[in-house]
mmCIF file of C-alpha atoms and ligand atoms in Angstrom:
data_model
loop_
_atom_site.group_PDB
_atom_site.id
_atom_site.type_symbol
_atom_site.label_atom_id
_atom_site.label_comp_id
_atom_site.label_asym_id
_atom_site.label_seq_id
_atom_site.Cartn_x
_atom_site.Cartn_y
_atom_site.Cartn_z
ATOM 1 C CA UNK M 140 89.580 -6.304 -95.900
ATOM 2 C CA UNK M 141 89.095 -4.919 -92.930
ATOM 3 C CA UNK M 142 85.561 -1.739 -93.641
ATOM 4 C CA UNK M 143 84.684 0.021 -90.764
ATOM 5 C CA UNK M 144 82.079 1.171 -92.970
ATOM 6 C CA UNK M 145 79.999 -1.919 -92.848
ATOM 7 C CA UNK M 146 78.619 -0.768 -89.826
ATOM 8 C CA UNK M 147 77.006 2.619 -91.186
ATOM 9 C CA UNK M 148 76.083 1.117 -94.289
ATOM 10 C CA UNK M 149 72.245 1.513 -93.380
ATOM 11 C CA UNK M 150 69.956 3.558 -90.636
ATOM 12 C CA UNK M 151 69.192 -0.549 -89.187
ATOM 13 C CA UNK M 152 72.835 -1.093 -88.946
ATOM 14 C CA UNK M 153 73.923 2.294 -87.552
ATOM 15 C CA UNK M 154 70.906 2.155 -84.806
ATOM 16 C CA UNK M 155 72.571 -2.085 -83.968
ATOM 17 C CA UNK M 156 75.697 -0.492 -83.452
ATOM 18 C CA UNK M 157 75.129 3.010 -81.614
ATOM 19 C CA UNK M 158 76.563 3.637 -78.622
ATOM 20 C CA UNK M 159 75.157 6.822 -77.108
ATOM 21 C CA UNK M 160 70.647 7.299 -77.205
ATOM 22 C CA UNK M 161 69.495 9.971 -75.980
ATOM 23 C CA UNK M 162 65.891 9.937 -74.466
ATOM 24 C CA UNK M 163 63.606 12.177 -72.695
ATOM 25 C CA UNK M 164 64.432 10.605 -69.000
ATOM 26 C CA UNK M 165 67.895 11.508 -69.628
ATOM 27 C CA UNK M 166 66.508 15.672 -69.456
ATOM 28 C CA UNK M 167 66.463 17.642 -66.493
ATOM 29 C CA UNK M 168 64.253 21.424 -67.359
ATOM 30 C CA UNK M 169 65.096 24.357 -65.975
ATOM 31 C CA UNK M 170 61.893 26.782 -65.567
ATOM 32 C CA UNK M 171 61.741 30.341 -64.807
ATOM 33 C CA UNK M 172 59.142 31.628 -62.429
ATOM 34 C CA UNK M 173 57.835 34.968 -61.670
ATOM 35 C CA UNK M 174 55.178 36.336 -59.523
ATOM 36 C CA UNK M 175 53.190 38.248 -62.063
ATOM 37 C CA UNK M 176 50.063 36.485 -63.557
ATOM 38 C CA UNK M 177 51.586 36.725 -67.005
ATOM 39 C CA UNK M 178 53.944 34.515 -68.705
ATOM 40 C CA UNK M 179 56.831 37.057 -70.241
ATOM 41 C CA UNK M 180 59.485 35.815 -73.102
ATOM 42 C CA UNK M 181 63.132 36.262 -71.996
ATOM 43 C CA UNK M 182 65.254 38.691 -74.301
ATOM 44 C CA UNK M 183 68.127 37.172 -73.391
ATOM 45 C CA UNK M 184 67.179 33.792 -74.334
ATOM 46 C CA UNK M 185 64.435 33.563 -77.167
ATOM 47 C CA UNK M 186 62.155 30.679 -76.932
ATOM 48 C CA UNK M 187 62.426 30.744 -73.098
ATOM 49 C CA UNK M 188 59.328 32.282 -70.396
ATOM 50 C CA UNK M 189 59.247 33.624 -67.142
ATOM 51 C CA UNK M 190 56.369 31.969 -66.205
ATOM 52 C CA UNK M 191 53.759 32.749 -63.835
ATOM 53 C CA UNK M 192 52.984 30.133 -61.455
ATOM 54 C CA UNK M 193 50.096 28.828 -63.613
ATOM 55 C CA UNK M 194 52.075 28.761 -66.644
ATOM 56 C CA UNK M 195 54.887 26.812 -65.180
ATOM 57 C CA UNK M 196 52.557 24.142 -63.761
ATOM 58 C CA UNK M 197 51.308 23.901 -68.062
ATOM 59 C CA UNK M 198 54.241 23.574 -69.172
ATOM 60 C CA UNK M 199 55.688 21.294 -67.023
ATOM 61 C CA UNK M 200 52.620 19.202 -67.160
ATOM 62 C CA UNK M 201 53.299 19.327 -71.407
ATOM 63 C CA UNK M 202 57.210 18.472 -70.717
ATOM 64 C CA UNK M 203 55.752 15.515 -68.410
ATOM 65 C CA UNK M 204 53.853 14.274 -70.972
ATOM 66 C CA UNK M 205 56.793 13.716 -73.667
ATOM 67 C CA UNK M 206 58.533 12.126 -71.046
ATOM 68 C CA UNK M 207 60.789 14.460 -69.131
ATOM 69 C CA UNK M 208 60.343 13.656 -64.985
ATOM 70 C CA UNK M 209 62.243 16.511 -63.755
ATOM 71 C CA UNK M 210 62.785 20.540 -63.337
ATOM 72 C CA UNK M 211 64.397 22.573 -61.919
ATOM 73 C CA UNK M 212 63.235 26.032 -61.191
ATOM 74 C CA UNK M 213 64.776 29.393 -61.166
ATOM 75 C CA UNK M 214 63.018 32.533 -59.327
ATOM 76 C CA UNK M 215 63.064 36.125 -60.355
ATOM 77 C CA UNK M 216 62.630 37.743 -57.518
ATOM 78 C CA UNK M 217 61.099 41.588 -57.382
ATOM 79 C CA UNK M 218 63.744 43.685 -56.452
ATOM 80 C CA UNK M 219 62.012 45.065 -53.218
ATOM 81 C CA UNK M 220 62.482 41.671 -51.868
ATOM 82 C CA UNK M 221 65.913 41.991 -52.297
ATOM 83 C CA UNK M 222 68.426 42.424 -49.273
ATOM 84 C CA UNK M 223 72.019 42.060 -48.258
ATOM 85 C CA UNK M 224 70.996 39.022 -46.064
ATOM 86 C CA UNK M 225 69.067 37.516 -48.163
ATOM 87 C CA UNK M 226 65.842 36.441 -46.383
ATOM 88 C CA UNK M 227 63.236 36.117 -49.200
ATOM 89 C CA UNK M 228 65.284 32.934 -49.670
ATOM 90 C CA UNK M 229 63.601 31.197 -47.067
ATOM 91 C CA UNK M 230 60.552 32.668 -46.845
ATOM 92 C CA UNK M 231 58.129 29.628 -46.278
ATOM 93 C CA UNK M 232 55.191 31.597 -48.346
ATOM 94 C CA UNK M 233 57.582 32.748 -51.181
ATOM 95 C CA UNK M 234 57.310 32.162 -54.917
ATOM 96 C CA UNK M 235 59.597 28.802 -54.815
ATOM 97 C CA UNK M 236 57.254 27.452 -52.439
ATOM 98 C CA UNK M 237 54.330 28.468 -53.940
ATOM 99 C CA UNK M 238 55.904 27.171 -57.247
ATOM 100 C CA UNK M 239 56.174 23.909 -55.616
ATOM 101 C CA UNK M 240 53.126 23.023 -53.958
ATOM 102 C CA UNK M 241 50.849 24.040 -57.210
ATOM 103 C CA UNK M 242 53.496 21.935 -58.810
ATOM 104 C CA UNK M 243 53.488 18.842 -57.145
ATOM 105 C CA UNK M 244 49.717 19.305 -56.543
ATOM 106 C CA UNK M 245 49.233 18.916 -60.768
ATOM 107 C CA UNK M 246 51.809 16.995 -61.344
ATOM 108 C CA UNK M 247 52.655 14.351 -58.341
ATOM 109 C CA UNK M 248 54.758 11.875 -60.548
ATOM 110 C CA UNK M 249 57.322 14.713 -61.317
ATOM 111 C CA UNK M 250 60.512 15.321 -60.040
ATOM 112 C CA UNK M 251 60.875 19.001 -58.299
ATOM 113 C CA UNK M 252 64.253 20.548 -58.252
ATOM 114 C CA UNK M 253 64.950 23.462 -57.293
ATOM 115 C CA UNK M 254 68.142 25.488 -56.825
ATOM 116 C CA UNK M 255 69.529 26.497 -53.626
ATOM 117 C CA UNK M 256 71.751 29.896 -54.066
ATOM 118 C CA UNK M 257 71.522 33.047 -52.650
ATOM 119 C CA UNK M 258 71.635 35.311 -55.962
ATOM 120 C CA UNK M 259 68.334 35.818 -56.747
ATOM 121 C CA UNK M 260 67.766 37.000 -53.264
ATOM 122 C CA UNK M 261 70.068 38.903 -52.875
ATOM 123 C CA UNK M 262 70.763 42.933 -53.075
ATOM 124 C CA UNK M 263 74.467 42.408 -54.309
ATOM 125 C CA UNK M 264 74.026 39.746 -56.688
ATOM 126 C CA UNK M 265 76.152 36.967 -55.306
ATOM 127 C CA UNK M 266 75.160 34.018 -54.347
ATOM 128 C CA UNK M 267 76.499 34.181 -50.754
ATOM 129 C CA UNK M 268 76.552 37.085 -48.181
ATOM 130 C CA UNK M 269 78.984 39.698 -48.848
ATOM 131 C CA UNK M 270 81.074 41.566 -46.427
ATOM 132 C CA UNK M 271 82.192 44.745 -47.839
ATOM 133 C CA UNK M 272 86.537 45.585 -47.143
ATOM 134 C CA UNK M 273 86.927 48.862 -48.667
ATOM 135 C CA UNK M 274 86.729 48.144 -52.186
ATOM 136 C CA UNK M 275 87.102 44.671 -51.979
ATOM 137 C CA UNK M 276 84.281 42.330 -51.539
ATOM 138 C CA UNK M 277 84.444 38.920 -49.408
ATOM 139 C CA UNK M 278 81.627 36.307 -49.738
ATOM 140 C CA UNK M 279 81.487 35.242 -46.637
ATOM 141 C CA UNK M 280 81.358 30.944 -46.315
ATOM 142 C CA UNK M 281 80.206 29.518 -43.311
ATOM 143 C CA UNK M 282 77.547 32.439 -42.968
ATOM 144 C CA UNK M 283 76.324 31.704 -46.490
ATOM 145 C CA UNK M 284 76.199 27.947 -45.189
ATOM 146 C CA UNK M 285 74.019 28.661 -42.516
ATOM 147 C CA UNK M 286 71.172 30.223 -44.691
ATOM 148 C CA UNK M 287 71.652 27.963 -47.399
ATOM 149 C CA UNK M 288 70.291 25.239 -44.848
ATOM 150 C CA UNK M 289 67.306 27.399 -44.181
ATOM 151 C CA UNK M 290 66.731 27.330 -47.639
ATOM 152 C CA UNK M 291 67.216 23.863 -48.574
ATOM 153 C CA UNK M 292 65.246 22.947 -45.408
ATOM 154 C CA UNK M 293 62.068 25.583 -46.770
ATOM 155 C CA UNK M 294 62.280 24.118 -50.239
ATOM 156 C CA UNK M 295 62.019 20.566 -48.503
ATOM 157 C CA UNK M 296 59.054 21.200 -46.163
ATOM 158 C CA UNK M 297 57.253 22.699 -49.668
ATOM 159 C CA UNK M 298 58.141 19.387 -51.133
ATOM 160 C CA UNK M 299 60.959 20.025 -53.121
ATOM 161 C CA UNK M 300 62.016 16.581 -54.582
ATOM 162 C CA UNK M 301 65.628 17.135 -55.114
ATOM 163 C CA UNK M 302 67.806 20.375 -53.552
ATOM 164 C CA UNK M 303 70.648 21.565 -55.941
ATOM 165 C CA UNK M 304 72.806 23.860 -54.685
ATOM 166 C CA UNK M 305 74.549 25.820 -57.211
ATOM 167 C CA UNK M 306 76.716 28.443 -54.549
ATOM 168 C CA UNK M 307 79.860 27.239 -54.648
ATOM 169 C CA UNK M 308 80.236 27.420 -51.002
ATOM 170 C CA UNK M 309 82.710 25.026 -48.860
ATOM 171 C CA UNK M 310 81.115 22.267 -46.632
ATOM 172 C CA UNK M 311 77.332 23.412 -47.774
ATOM 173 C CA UNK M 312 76.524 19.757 -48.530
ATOM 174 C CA UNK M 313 77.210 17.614 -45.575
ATOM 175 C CA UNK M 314 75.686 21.145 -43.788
ATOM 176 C CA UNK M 315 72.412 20.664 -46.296
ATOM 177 C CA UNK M 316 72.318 16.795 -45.572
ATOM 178 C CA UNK M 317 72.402 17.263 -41.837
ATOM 179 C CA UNK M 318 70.093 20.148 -41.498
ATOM 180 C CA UNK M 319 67.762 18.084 -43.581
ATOM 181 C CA UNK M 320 68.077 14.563 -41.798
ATOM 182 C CA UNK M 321 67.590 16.573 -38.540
ATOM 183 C CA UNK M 322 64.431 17.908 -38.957
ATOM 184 C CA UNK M 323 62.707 14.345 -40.986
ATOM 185 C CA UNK M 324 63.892 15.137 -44.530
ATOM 186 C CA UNK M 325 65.909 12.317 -45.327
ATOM 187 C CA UNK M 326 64.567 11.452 -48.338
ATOM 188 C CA UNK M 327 65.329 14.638 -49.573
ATOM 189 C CA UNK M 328 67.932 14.388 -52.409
ATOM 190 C CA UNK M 329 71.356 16.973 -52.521
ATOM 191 C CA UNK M 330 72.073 17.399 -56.781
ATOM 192 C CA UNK M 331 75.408 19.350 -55.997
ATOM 193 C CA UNK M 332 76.618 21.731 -58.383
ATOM 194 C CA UNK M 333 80.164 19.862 -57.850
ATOM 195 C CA UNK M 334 82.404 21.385 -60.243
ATOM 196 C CA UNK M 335 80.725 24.471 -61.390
ATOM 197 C CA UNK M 336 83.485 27.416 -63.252
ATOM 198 C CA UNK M 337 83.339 31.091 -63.235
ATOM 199 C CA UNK M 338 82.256 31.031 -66.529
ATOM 200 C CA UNK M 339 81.119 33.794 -69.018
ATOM 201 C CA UNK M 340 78.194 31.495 -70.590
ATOM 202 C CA UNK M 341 76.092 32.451 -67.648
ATOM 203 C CA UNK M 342 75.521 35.440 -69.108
ATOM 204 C CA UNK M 343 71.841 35.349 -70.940
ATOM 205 C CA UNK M 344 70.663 33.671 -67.521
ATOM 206 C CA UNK M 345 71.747 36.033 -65.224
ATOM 207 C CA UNK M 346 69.523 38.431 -67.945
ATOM 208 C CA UNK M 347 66.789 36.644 -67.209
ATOM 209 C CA UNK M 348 66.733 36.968 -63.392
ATOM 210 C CA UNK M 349 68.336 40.500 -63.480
ATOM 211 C CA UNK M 350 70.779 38.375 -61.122
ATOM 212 C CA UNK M 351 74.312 39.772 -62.052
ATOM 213 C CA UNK M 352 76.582 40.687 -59.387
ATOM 214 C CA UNK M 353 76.485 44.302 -58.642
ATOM 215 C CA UNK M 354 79.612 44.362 -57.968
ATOM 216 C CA UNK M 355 82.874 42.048 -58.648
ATOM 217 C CA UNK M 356 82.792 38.438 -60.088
ATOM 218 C CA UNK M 357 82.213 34.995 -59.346
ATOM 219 C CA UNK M 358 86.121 33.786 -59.024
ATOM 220 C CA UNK M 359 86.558 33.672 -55.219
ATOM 221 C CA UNK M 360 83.622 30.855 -55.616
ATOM 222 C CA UNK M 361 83.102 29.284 -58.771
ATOM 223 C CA UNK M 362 86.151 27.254 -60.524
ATOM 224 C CA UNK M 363 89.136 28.188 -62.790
ATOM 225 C CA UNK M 364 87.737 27.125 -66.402
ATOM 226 C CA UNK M 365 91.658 26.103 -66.523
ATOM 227 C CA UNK M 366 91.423 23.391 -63.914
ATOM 228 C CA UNK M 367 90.853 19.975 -64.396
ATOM 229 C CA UNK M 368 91.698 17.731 -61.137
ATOM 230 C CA UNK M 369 90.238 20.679 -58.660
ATOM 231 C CA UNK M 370 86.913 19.652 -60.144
ATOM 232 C CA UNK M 371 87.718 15.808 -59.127
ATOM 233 C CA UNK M 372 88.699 16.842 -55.824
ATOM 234 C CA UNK M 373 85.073 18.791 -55.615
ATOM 235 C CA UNK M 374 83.792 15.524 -56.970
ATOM 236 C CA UNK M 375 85.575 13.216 -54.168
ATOM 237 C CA UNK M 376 84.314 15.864 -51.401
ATOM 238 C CA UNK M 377 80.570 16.001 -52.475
ATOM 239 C CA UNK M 378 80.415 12.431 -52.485
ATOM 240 C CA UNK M 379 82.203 11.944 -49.091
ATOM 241 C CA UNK M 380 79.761 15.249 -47.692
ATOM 242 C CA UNK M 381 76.518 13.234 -49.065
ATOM 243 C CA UNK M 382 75.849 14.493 -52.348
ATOM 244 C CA UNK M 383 73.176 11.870 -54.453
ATOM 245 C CA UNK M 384 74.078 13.653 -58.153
ATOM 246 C CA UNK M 385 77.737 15.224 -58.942
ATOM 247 C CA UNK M 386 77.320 18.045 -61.378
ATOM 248 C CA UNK M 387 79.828 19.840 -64.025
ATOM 249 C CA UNK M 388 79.065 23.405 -65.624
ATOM 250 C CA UNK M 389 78.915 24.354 -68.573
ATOM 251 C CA UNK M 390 78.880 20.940 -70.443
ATOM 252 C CA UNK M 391 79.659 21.529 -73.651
ATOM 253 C CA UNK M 392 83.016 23.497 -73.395
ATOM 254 C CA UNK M 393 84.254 21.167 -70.342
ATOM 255 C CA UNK M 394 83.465 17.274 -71.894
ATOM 256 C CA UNK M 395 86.470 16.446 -70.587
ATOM 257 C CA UNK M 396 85.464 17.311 -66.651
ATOM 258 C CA UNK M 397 82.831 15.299 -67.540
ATOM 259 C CA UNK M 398 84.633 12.371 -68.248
ATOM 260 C CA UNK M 399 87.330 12.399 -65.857
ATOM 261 C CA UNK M 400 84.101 12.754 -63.202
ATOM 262 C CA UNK M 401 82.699 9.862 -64.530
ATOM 263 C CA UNK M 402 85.529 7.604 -64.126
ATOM 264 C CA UNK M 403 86.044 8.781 -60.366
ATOM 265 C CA UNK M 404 82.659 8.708 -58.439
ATOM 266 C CA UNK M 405 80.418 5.953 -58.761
ATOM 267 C CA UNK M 406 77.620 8.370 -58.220
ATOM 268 C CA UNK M 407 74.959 9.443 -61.608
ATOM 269 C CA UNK M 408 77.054 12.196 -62.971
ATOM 270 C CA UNK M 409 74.451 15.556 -64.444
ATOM 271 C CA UNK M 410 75.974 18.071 -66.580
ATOM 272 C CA UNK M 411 74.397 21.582 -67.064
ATOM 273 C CA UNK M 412 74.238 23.019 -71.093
ATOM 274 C CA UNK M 413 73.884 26.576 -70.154
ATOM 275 C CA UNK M 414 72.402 30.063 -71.234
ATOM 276 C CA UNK M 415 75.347 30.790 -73.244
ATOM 277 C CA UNK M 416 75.403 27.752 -75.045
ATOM 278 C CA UNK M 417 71.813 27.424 -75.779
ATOM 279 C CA UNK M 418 71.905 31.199 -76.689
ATOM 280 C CA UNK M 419 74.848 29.910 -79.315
ATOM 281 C CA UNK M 420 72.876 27.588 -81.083
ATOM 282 C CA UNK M 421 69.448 29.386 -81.024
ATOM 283 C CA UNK M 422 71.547 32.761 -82.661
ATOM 284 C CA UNK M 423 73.319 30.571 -85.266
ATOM 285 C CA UNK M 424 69.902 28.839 -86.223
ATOM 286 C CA UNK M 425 68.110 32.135 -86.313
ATOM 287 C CA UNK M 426 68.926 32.832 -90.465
ATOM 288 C CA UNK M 427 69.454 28.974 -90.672
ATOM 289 C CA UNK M 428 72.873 28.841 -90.954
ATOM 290 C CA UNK M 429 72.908 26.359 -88.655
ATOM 291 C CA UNK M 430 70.591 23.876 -88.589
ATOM 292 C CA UNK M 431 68.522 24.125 -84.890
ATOM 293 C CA UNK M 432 67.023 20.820 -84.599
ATOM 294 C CA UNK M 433 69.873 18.955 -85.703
ATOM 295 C CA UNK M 434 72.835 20.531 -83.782
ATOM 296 C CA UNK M 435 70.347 20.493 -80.442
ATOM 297 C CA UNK M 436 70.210 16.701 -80.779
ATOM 298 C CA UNK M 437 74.139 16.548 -81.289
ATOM 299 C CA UNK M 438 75.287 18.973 -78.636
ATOM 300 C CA UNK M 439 73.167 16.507 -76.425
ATOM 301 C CA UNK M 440 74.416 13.556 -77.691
ATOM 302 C CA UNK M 441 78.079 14.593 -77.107
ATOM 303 C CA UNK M 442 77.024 15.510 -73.244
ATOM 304 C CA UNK M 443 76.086 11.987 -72.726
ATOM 305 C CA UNK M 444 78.706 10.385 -75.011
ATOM 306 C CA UNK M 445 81.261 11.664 -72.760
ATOM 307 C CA UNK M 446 79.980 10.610 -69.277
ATOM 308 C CA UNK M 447 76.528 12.727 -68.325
ATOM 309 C CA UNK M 448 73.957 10.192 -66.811
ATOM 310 C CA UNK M 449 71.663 13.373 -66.772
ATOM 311 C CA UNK M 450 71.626 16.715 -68.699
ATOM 312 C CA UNK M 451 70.039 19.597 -67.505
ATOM 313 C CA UNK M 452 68.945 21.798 -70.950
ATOM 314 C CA UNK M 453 66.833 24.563 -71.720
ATOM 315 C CA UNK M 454 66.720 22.510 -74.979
ATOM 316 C CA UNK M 455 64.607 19.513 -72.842
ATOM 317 C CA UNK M 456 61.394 19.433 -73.869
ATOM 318 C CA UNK M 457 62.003 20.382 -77.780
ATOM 319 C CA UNK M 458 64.528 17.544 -78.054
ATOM 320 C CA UNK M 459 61.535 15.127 -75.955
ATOM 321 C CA UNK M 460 59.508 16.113 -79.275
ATOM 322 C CA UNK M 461 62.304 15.487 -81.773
ATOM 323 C CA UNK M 462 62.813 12.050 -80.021
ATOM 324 C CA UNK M 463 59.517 10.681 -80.101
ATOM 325 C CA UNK M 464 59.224 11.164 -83.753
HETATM 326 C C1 PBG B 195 73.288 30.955 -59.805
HETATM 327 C C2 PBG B 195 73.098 30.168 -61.031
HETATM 328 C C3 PBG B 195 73.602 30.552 -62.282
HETATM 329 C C4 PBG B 195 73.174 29.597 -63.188
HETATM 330 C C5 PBG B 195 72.429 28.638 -62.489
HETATM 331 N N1 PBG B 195 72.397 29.006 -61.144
HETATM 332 C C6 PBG B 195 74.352 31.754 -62.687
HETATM 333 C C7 PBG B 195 75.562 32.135 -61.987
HETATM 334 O O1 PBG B 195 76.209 31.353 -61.295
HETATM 335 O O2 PBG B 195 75.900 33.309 -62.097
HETATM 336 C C8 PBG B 195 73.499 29.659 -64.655
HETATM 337 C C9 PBG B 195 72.643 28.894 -65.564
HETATM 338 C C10 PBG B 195 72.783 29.225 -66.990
HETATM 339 O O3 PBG B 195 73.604 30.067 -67.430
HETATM 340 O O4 PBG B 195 72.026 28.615 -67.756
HETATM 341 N N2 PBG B 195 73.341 30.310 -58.601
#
């Protein structure tokens, strides 16, 4: 008779016969940085830290340590540096930069990503410029472009690893990749945010940064959570414009993006478990009706299972100490 069950019958067998690991190189962390000298939980998403610069270069030096050999970082920015144009962005003595250098100073083996979007910087909250029609708001493209470079290009000469736009703008990687080649960065990596929706689990984060648009929504820029092949025909455009990493977000509500990526680009595929859904789990866990350590290591597990080469997770450096026991 024909027993699938032979091949669970015991913890050696299932472990010969798994299909999906997870391990700690598979984790990308996203940080938060601040410019105070104190580290400050996030309301909005318990267990997390705005760090100050010395903080962040701990606790990515801890996350090194279990294995993980990448962040990416995230800036809350005071408000008085906030404008409509958005300049703070590529200031060469801002907090990214800073956050950089101490980093790779520490830390030379790991990875620095960081994230290449107007919203933190900027007055209105949007993560290009905005041109104001009456009551309607336009975020303007090929202006946001231009800056973006500036950005990428500051981030680069700091010695940013890997620059990951997350805007949503048209054309901004082939305009990244050439500002950067330009001016000597061509080892420089672009980790595109390649199919990224307009999606409501970005809530906690955009508590975090005090980052949510003043005004409007994301929709003009960020994808239809009710389209599939747009987010191949993102894919197929990164990859032509020069894009190293295609990335999908969320992850978990949109495995099947994920897949459907995978199987058309031959490039590593990242997917990003947001705010919202690491908000979901750490709520349900709270009064233990679910249980936290196990459903972190299976929302991870289905990521990769369905295509992710790379998952970026606030969960990262927990799940590094749940693997190596
Ligand atoms: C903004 C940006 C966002 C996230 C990463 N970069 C929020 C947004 O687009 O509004 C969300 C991350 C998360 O929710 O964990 N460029």
């Amino acid at each position: 008779m024909i027993r699938p069950r032979r091949n669970r019958k015991s913890p050696a067998v299932r472990a010969l016969v798994r299909e999906t690991t997870l391990s700690a190189s598979d984790f990308i962390y996203p940080l938060f940085v601040h410019d105070k000298e104190t580290d400050e939980p996030i309301d909005s998403m318990p267990g997390c830290t705005r760090w100050s610069i010395n903080g962040l270069v701990k606790e990515a030096g801890e996350a090194h340590a279990l294995g993980i050999q990448a962040v990416v970082l995230f800036p809350a920015i005071a408000e008085a540096l906030k404008t409509s144009g958005a300049e703070e962005c590529h200031n060469d003595d801002g907090l990214v930069p800073q956050a950089i250098k101490a980093l790779k100073a520490a830390h030379p083996t790991l990875c620095v990503i960081t994230d290449v979007a107007l919203d933190p910087y900027n007055a209105d909250g949007h993560d290009g410029i905005v041109r104001k029609n009456g009551d309607d708001l336009e975020i303007v493209n090929d202006e946001t472009v231009e800056i973006l470079c500036q950005q990428a290009l500051c981030h680069a000469k700091a010695g940013a690893d890997i620059v990951s736009p997350s805007d949503m703008m048209d054309g901004r990687v082939a305009a990244i990749r050439a500002t950067l080649d330009s001016e000597g960065y061509q080892d420089v990596s672009i980790m595109a945010y390649t199919a990224k929706y307009a999606s409501a689990y970005y809530g906690p984060f955009r508590g975090a940064l005090e980052s949510a648009p003043k005004a409007g929504d994301k929709k003009t820029y960020q994808m239809d959570p009710a389209n599939a092949r747009e987010a191949i025909r993102e894919s197929l455009l990164d990859e032509e414009e020069g894009a190293d990493v295609v990335m999908i977000k969320p992850a978990g509500p949109y495995l099947d993006i994920i897949s459907q990526v995978r199987e058309t680009t031959a490039l590593p595929v990242a997917a990003y478990q947001v705010s919202g859904e690491y908000l979901m789990i750490k709520s349900a866990s709270k009064d233990g009706w679910l249980d936290e350590k196990s459903v972190v290591l299976e929302s991870l597990t289905g990521i990769k299972r369905a295509g992710a080469d790379i998952i970026l997770t606030y969960f990262a450096k927990q799940a590094a100490e749940q693997l190596k026991k």
